[in-house]
PDB file of C-alpha atoms and ligand atoms in Angstrom:
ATOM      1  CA  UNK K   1       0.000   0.000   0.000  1.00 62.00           C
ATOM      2  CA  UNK K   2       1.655   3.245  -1.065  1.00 77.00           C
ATOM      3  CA  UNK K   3       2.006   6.148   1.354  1.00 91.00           C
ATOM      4  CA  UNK K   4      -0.707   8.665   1.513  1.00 97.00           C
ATOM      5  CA  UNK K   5      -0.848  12.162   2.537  1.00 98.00           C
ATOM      6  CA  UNK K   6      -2.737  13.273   5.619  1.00 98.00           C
ATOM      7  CA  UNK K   7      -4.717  15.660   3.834  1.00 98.00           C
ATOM      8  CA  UNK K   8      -6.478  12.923   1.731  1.00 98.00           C
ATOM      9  CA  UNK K   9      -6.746  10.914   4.809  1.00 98.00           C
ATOM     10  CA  UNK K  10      -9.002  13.906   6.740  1.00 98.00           C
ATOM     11  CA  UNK K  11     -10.499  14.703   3.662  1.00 98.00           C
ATOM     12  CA  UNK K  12     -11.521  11.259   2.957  1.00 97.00           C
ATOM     13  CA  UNK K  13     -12.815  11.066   6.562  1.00 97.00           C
ATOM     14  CA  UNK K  14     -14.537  14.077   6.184  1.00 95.00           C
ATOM     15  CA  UNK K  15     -16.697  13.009   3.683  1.00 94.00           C
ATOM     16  CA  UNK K  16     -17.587  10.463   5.400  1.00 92.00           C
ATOM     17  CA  UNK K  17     -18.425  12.390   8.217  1.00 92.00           C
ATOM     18  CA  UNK K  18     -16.196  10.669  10.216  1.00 96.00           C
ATOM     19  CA  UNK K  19     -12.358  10.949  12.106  1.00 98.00           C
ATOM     20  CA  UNK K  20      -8.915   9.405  11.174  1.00 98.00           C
ATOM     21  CA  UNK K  21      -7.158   8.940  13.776  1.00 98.00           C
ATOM     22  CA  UNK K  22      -3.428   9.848  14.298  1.00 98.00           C
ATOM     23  CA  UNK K  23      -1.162   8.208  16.839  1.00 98.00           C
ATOM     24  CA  UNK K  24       2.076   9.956  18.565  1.00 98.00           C
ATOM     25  CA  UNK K  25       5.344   7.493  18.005  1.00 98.00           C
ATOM     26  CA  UNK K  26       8.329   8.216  19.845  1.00 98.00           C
ATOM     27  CA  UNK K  27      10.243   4.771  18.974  1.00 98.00           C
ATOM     28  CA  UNK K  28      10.523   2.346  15.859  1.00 98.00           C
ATOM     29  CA  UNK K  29       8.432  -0.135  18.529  1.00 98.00           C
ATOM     30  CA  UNK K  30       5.705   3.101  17.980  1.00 98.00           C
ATOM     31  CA  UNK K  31       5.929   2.567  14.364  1.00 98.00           C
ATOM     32  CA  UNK K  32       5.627  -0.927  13.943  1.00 98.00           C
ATOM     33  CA  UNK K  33       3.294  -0.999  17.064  1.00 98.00           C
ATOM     34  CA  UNK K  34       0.849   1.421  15.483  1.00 98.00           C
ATOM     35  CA  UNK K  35       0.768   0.265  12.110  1.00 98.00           C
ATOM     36  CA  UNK K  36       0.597  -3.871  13.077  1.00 98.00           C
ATOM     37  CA  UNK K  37      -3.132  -2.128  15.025  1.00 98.00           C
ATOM     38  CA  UNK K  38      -4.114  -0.621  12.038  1.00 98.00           C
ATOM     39  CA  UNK K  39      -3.055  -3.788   9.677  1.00 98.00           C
ATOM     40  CA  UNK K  40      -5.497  -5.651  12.165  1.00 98.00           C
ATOM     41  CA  UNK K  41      -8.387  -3.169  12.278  1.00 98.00           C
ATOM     42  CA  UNK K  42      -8.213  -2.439   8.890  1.00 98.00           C
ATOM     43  CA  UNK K  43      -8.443   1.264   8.802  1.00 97.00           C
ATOM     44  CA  UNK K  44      -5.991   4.299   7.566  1.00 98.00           C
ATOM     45  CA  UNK K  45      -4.075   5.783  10.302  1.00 98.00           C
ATOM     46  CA  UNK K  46      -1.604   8.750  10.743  1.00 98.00           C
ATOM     47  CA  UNK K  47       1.735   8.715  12.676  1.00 98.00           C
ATOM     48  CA  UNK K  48       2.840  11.490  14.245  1.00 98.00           C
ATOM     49  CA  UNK K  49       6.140  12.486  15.075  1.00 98.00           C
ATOM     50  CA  UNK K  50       5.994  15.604  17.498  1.00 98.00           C
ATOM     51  CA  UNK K  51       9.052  18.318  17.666  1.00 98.00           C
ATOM     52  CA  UNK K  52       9.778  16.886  21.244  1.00 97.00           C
ATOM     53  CA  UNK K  53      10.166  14.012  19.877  1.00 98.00           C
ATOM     54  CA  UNK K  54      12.209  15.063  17.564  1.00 98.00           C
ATOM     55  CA  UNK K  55      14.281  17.246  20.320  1.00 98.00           C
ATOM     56  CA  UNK K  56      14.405  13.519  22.017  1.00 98.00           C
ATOM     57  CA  UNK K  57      16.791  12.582  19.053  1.00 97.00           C
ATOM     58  CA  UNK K  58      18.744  15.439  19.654  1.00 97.00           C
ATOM     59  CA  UNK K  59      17.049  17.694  17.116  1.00 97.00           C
ATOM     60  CA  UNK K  60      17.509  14.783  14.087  1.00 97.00           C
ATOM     61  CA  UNK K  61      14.046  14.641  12.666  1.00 97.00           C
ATOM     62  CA  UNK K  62      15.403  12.212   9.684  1.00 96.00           C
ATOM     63  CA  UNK K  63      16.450   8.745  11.553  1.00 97.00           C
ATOM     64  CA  UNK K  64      12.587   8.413  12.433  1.00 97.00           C
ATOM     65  CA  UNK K  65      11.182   9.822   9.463  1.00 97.00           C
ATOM     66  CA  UNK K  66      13.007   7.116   7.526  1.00 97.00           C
ATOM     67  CA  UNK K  67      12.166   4.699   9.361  1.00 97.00           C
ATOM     68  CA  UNK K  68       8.116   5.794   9.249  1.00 98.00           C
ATOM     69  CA  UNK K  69       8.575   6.445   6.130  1.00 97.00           C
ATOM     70  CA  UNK K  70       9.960   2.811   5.144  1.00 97.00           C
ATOM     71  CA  UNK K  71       7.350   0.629   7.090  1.00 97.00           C
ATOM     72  CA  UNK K  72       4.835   2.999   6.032  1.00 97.00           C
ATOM     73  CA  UNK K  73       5.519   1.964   2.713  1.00 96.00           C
ATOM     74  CA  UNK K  74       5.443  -1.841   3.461  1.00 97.00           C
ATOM     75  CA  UNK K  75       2.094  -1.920   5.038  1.00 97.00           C
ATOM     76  CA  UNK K  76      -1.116  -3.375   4.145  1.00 97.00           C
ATOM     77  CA  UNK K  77      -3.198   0.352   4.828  1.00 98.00           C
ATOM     78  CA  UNK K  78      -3.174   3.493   3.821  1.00 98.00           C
ATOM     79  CA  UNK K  79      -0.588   5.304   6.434  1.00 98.00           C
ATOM     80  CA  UNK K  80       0.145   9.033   6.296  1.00 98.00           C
ATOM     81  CA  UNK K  81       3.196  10.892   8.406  1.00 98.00           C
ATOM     82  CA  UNK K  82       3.024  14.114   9.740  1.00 98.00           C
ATOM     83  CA  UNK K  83       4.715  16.382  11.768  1.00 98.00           C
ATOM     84  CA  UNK K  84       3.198  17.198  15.163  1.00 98.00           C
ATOM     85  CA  UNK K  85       3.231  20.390  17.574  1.00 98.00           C
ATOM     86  CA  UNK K  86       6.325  22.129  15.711  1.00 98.00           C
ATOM     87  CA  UNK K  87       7.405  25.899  17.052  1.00 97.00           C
ATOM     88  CA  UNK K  88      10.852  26.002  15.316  1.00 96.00           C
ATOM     89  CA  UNK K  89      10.348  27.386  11.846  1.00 94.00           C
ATOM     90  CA  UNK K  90      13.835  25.603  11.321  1.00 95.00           C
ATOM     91  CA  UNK K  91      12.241  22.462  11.799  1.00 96.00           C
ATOM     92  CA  UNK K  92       9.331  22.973   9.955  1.00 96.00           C
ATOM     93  CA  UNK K  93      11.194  23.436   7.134  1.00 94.00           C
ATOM     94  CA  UNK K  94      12.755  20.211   7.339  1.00 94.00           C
ATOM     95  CA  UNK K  95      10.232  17.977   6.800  1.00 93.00           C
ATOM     96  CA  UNK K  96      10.030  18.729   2.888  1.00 84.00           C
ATOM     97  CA  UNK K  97      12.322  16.282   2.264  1.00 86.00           C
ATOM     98  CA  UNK K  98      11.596  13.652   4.590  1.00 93.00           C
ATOM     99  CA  UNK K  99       8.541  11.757   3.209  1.00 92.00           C
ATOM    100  CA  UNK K 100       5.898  13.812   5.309  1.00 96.00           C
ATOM    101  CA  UNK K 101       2.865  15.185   4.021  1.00 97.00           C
ATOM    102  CA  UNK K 102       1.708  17.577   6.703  1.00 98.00           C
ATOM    103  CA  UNK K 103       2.274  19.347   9.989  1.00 98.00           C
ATOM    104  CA  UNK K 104       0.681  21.224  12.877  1.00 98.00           C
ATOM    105  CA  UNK K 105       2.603  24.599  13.270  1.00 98.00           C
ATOM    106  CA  UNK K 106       1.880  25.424  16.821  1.00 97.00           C
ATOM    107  CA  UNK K 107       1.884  28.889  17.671  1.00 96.00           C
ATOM    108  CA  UNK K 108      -1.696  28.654  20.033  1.00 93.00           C
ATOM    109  CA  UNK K 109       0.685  30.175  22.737  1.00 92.00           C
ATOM    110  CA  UNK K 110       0.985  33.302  21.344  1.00 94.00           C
ATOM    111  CA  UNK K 111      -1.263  36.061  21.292  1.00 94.00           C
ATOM    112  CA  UNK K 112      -3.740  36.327  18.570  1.00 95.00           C
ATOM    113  CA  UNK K 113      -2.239  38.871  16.193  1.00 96.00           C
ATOM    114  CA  UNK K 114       1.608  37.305  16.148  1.00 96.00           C
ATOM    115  CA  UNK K 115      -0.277  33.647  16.263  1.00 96.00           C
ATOM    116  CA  UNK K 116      -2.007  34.722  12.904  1.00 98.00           C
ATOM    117  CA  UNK K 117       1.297  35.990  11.307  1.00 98.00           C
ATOM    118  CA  UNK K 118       3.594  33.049  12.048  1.00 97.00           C
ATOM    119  CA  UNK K 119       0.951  30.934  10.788  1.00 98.00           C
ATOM    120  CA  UNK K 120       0.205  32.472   8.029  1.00 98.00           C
ATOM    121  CA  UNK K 121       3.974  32.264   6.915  1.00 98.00           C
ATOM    122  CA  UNK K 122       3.898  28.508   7.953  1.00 98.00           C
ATOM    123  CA  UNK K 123       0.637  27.828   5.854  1.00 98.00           C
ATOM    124  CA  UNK K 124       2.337  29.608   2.560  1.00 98.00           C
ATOM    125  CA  UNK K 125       5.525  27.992   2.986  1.00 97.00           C
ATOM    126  CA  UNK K 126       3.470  24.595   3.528  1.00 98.00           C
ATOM    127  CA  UNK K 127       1.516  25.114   0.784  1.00 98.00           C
ATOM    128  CA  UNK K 128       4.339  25.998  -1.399  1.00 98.00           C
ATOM    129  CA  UNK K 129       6.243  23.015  -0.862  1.00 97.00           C
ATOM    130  CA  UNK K 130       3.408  20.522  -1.477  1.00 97.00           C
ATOM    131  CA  UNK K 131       2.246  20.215   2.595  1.00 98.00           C
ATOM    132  CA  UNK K 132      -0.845  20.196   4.475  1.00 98.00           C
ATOM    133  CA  UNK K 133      -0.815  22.670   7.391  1.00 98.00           C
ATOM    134  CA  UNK K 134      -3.093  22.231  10.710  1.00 98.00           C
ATOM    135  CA  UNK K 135      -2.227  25.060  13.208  1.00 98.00           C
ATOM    136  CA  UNK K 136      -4.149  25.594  16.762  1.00 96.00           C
ATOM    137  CA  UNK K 137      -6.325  28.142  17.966  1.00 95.00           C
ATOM    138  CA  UNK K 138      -7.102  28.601  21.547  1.00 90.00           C
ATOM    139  CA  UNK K 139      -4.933  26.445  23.401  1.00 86.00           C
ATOM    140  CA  UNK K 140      -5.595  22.988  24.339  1.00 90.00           C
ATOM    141  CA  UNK K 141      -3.566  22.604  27.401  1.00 87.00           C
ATOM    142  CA  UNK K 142      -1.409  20.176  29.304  1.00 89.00           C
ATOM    143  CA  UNK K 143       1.424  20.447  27.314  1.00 88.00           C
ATOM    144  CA  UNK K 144       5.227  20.442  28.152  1.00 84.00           C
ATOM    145  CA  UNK K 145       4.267  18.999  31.584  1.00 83.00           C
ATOM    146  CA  UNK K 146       2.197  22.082  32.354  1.00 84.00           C
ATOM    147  CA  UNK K 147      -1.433  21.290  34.166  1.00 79.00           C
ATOM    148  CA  UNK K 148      -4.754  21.597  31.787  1.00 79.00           C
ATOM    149  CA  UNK K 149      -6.220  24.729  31.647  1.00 78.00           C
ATOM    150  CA  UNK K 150      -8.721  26.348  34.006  1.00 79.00           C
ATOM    151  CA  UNK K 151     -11.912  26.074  31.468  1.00 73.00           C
ATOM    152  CA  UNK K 152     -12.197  29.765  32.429  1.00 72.00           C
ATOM    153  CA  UNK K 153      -8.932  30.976  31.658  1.00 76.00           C
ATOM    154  CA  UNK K 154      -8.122  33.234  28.530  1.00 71.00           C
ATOM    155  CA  UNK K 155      -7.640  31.058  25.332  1.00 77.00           C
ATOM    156  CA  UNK K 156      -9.181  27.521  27.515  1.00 89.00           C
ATOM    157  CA  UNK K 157     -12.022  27.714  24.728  1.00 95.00           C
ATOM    158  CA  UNK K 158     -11.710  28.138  21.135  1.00 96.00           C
ATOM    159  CA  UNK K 159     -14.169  31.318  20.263  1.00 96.00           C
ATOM    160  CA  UNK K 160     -16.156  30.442  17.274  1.00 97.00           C
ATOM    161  CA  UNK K 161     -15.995  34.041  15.378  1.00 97.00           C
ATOM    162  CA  UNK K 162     -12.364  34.556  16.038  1.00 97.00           C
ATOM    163  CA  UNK K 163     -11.161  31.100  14.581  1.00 98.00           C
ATOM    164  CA  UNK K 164     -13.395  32.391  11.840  1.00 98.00           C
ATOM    165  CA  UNK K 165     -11.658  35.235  11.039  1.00 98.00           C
ATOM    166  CA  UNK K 166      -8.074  33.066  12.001  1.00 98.00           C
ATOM    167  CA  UNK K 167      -8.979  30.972   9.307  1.00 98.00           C
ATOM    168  CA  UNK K 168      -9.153  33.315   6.824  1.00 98.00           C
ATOM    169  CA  UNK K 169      -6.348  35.131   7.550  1.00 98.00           C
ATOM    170  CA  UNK K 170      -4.003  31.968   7.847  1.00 98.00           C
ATOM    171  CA  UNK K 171      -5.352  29.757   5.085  1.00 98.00           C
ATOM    172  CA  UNK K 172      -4.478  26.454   7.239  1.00 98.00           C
ATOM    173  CA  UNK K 173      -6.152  23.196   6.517  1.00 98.00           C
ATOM    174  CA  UNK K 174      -7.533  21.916   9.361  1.00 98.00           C
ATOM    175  CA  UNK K 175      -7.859  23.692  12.786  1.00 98.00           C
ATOM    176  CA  UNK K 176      -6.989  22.199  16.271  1.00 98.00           C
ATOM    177  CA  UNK K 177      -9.698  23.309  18.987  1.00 98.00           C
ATOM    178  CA  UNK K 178      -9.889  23.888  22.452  1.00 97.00           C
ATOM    179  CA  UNK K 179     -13.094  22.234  23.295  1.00 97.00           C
ATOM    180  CA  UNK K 180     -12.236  20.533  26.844  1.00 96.00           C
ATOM    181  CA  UNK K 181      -9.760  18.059  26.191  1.00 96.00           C
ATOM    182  CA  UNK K 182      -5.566  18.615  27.436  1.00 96.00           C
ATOM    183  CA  UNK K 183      -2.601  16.894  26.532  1.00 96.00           C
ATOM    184  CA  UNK K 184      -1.160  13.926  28.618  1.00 96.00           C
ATOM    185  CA  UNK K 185      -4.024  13.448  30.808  1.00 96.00           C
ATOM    186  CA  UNK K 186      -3.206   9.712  32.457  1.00 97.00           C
ATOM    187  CA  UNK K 187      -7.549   9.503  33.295  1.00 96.00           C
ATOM    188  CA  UNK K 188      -9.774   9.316  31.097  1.00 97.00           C
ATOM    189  CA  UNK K 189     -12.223  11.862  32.301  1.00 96.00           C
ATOM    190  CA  UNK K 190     -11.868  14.942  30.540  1.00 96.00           C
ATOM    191  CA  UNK K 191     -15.599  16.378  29.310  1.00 95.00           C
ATOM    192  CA  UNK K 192     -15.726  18.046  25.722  1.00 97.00           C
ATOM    193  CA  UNK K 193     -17.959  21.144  25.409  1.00 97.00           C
ATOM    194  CA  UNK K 194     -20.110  19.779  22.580  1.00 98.00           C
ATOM    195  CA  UNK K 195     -22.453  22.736  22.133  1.00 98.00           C
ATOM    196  CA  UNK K 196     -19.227  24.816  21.636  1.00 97.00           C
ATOM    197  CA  UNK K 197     -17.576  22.357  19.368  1.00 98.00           C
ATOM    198  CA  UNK K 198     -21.429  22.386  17.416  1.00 98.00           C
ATOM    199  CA  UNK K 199     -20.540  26.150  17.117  1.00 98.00           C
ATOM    200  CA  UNK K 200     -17.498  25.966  15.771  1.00 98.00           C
ATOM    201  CA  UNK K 201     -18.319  22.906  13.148  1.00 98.00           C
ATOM    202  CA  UNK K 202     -21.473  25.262  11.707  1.00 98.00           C
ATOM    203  CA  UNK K 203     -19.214  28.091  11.262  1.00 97.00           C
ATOM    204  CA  UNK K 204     -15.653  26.490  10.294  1.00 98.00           C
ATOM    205  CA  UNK K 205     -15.078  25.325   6.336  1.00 97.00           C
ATOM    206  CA  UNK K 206     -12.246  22.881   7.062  1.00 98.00           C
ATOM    207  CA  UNK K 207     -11.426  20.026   9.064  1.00 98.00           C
ATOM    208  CA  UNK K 208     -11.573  20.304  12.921  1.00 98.00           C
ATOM    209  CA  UNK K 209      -8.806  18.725  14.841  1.00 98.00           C
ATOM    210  CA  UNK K 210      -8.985  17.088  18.812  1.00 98.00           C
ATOM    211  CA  UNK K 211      -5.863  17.051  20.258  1.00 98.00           C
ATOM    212  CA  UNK K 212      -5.251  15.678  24.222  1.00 97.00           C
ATOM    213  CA  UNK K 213      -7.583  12.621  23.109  1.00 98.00           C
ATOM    214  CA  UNK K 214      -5.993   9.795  25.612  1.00 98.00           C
ATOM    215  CA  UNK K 215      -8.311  11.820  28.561  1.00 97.00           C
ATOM    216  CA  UNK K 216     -11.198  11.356  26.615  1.00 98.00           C
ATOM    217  CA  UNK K 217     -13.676   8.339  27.238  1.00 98.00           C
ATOM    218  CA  UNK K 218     -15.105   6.383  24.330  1.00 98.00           C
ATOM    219  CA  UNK K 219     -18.382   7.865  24.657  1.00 97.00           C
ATOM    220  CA  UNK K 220     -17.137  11.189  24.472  1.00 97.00           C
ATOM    221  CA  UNK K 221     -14.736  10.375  21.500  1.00 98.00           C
ATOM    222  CA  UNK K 222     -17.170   9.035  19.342  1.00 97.00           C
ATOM    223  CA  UNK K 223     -19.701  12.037  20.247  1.00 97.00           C
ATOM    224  CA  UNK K 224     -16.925  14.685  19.377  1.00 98.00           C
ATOM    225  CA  UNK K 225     -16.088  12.165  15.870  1.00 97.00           C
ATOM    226  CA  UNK K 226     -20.535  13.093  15.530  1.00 96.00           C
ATOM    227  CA  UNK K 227     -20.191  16.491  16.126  1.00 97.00           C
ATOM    228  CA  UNK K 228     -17.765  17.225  13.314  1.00 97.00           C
ATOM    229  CA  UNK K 229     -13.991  16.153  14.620  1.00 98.00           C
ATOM    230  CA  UNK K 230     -12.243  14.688  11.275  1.00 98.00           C
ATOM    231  CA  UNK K 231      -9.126  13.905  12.678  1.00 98.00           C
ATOM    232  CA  UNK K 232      -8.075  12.672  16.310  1.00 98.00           C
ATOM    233  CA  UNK K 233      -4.629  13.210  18.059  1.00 98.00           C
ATOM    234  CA  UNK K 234      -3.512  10.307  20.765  1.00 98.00           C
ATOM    235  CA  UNK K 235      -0.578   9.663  22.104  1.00 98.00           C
ATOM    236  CA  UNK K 236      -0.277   9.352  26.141  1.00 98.00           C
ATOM    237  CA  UNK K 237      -2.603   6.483  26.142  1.00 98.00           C
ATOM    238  CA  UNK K 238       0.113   4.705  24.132  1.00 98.00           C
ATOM    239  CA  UNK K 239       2.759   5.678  26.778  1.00 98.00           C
ATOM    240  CA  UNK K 240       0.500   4.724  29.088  1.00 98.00           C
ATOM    241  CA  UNK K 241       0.408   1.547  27.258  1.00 98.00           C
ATOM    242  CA  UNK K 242       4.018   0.449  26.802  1.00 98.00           C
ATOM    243  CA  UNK K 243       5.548   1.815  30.236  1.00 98.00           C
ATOM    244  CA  UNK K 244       2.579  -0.129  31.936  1.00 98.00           C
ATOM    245  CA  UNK K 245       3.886  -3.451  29.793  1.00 98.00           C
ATOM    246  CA  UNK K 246       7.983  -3.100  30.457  1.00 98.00           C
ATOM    247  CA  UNK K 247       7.157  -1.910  33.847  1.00 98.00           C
ATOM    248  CA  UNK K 248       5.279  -5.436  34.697  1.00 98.00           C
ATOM    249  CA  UNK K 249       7.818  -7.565  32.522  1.00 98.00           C
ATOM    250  CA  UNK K 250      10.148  -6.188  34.599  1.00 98.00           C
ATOM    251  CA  UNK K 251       9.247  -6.698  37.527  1.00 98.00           C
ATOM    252  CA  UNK K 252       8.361 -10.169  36.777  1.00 98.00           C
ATOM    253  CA  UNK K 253      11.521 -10.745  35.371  1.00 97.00           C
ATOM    254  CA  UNK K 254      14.118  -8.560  37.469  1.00 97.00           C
ATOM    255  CA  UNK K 255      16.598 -10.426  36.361  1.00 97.00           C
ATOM    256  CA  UNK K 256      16.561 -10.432  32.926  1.00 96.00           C
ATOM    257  CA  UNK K 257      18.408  -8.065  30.337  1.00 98.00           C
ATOM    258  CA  UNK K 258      17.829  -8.386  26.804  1.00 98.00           C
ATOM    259  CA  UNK K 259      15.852  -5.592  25.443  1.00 98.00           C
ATOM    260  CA  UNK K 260      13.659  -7.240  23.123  1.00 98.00           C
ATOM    261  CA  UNK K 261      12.228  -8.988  25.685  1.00 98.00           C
ATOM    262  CA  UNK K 262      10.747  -5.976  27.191  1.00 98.00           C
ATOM    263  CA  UNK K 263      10.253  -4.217  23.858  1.00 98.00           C
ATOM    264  CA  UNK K 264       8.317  -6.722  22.701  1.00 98.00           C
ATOM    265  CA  UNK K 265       6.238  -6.640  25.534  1.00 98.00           C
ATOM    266  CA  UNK K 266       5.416  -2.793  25.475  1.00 98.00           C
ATOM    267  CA  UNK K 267       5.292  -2.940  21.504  1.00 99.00           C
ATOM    268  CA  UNK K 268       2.246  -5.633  21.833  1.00 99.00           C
ATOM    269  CA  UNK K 269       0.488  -3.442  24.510  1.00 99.00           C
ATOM    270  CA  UNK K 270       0.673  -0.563  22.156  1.00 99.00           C
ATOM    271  CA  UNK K 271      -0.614  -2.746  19.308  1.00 99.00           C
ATOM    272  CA  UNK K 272      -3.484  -3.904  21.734  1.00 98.00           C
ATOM    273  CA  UNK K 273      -4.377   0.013  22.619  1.00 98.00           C
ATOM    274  CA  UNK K 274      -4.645   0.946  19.394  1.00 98.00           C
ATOM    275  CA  UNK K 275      -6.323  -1.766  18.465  1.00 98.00           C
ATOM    276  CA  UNK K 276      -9.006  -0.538  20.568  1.00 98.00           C
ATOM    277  CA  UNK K 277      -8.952   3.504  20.247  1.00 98.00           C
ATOM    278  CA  UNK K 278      -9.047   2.687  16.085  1.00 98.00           C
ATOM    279  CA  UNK K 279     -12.171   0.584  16.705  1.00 98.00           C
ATOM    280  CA  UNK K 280     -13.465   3.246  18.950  1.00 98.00           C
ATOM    281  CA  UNK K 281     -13.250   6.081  16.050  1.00 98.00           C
ATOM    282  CA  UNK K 282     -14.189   3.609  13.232  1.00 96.00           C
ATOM    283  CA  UNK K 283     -17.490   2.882  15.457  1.00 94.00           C
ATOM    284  CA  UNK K 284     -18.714   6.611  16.486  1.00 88.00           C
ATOM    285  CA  UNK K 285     -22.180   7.273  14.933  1.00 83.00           C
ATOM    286  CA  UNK K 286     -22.121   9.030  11.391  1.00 78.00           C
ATOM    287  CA  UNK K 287     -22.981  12.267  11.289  1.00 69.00           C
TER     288      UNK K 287
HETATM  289  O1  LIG F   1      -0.840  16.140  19.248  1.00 87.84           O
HETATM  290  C1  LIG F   1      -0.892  15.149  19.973  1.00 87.84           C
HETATM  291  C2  LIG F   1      -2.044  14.859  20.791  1.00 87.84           C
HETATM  292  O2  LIG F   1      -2.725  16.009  21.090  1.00 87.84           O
HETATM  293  C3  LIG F   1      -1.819  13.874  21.866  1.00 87.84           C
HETATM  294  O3  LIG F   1      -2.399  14.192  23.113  1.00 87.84           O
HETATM  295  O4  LIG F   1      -0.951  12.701  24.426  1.00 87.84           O
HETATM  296  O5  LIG F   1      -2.914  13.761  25.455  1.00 87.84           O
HETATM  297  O6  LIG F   1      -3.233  11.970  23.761  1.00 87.84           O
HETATM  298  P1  LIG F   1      -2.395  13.088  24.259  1.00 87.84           P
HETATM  299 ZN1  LIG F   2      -1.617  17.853  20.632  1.00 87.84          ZN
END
């Protein structure tokens, strides 16, 4: 099955008024992990590679991406690679050559006016160079270790007319909302606004985006999926996942040091989690 690009993978999810979902890998064990789920489910997926991850192998983006890139190419569904959460502009520009097909440019942090010019300069240098660009507005929180956001606080809550007007003056692809969920939540409890995300699907002409899904419940996944999410970003649940797995093996086995032992073991718990998060977006209601 040949690569795809993210963009037909939303769009092709869109139309179906459903999600693709798109899975965080930090390790080859990610990649192989991710893709053996969707092999078994039978649906597209997306792997992510984040700019911490990236900063994880000191700042070398390629090593991964060739590796993604190569078992993407061997497997038996459609599998798209994109470039997740990047800041540095440097890095951005990187991934032109690297067998990626998209990115989210992250500049939610930022006030609104500077927020709308560094994305707009991502989006045309994207769109110049062949890539699909997703950017954030509002700011889903819980990232970098930081605690989610008060729902009160400034920028907790994407505001329906000003991602309006963000839109337009960024030309991005897709749009990341803050709706309720936050990054690296290790419970899955978080509650999505679903009148507000209602809001912003009647009044938004691309593809809406749901990051900080591992604190979401099914139930609430596959309600966000029917109230217009096209694409869905997890990735704790899967760290969550494999630390759980070499944790236990090694406990059970304190003895023991060959790493593929204990690889193995966090690899198939990965493969078992996604198993069940791709069945859980493949089974929301249709819109
Ligand atoms: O962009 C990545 C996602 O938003 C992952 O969030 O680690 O909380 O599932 P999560
Ligand atoms: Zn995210």
């Amino acid at each position: 099955m040949p690569l795809t690009t993210t963009g037909e993978l939303v769009a092709e999810a869109a139309a179906r008024r459903s999600a693709v979902a798109a899975f965080n890998v930090i390790t080859l064990e990610h990649v192989e992990a991710v893709i053996a789920a969707a092999e078994t489910v039978g649906e597209p997926v997306v792997l992510q590679v984040s700019e911490n991850a990236v900063k994880f192998r000191a700042g070398r983006l390629h090593p991964i991406a060739a590796a993604a890139v190569s078992a993407a190419r061997d497997s038996a569904v459609p599998v798209a690679l994109h470039l997740d959460h990047v800041k540095d502009e440097a890095l951005l520009r990187e991934v032109a050559d690297c067998g990626f097909s998209s990115v989210m440019f992250d500049a939610a942090h930022l006030p609104y006016a500077e927020n709308v010019a560094a994305t707009r300069r991502a989006a045309r240098w994207a769109h110049a160079n062949g890539l699909w660009l997703e950017a954030e507005l509002g700011e889903v929180g819980g990232k970098d270790g930081r605690g989610p956001l008060d729902a009160h606080a400034p920028g907790a809550r994407t505001e329906p007319g000003e991602a309006r007007r963000y839109v337009e003056e960024t030309g991005v692809d897709a749009l990341a909302v803050a709706i309720g969920s936050s990054h690296a939540m290790t419970s899955r409890d978080a509650v999505i606004d679903h009148a507000l995300l209602a809001a912003l699907h009647d009044c938004l002409p691309l593809p809406l985006v749901l990051h900080g899904s591992s604190g979401v419940p099914d139930e609430e996944l596959q309600r966000a999926v029917l109230g217009g999410i096209s694409k869905v970003n997890i990735g704790t649940a899967l760290s969550i996942a494999m630390t759980g797995a070499i944790r236990a093996h090694l406990d059970a086995d304190p003895k023991g040091v060959d790493p593929r032992r204990y690889l193995a073991a966090g690899r198939q718990a990965v493969t078992d989690t996604v198993v069940q998060l791709l069945r859980t977006v493949a089974a929301a209601p249709v819109r």
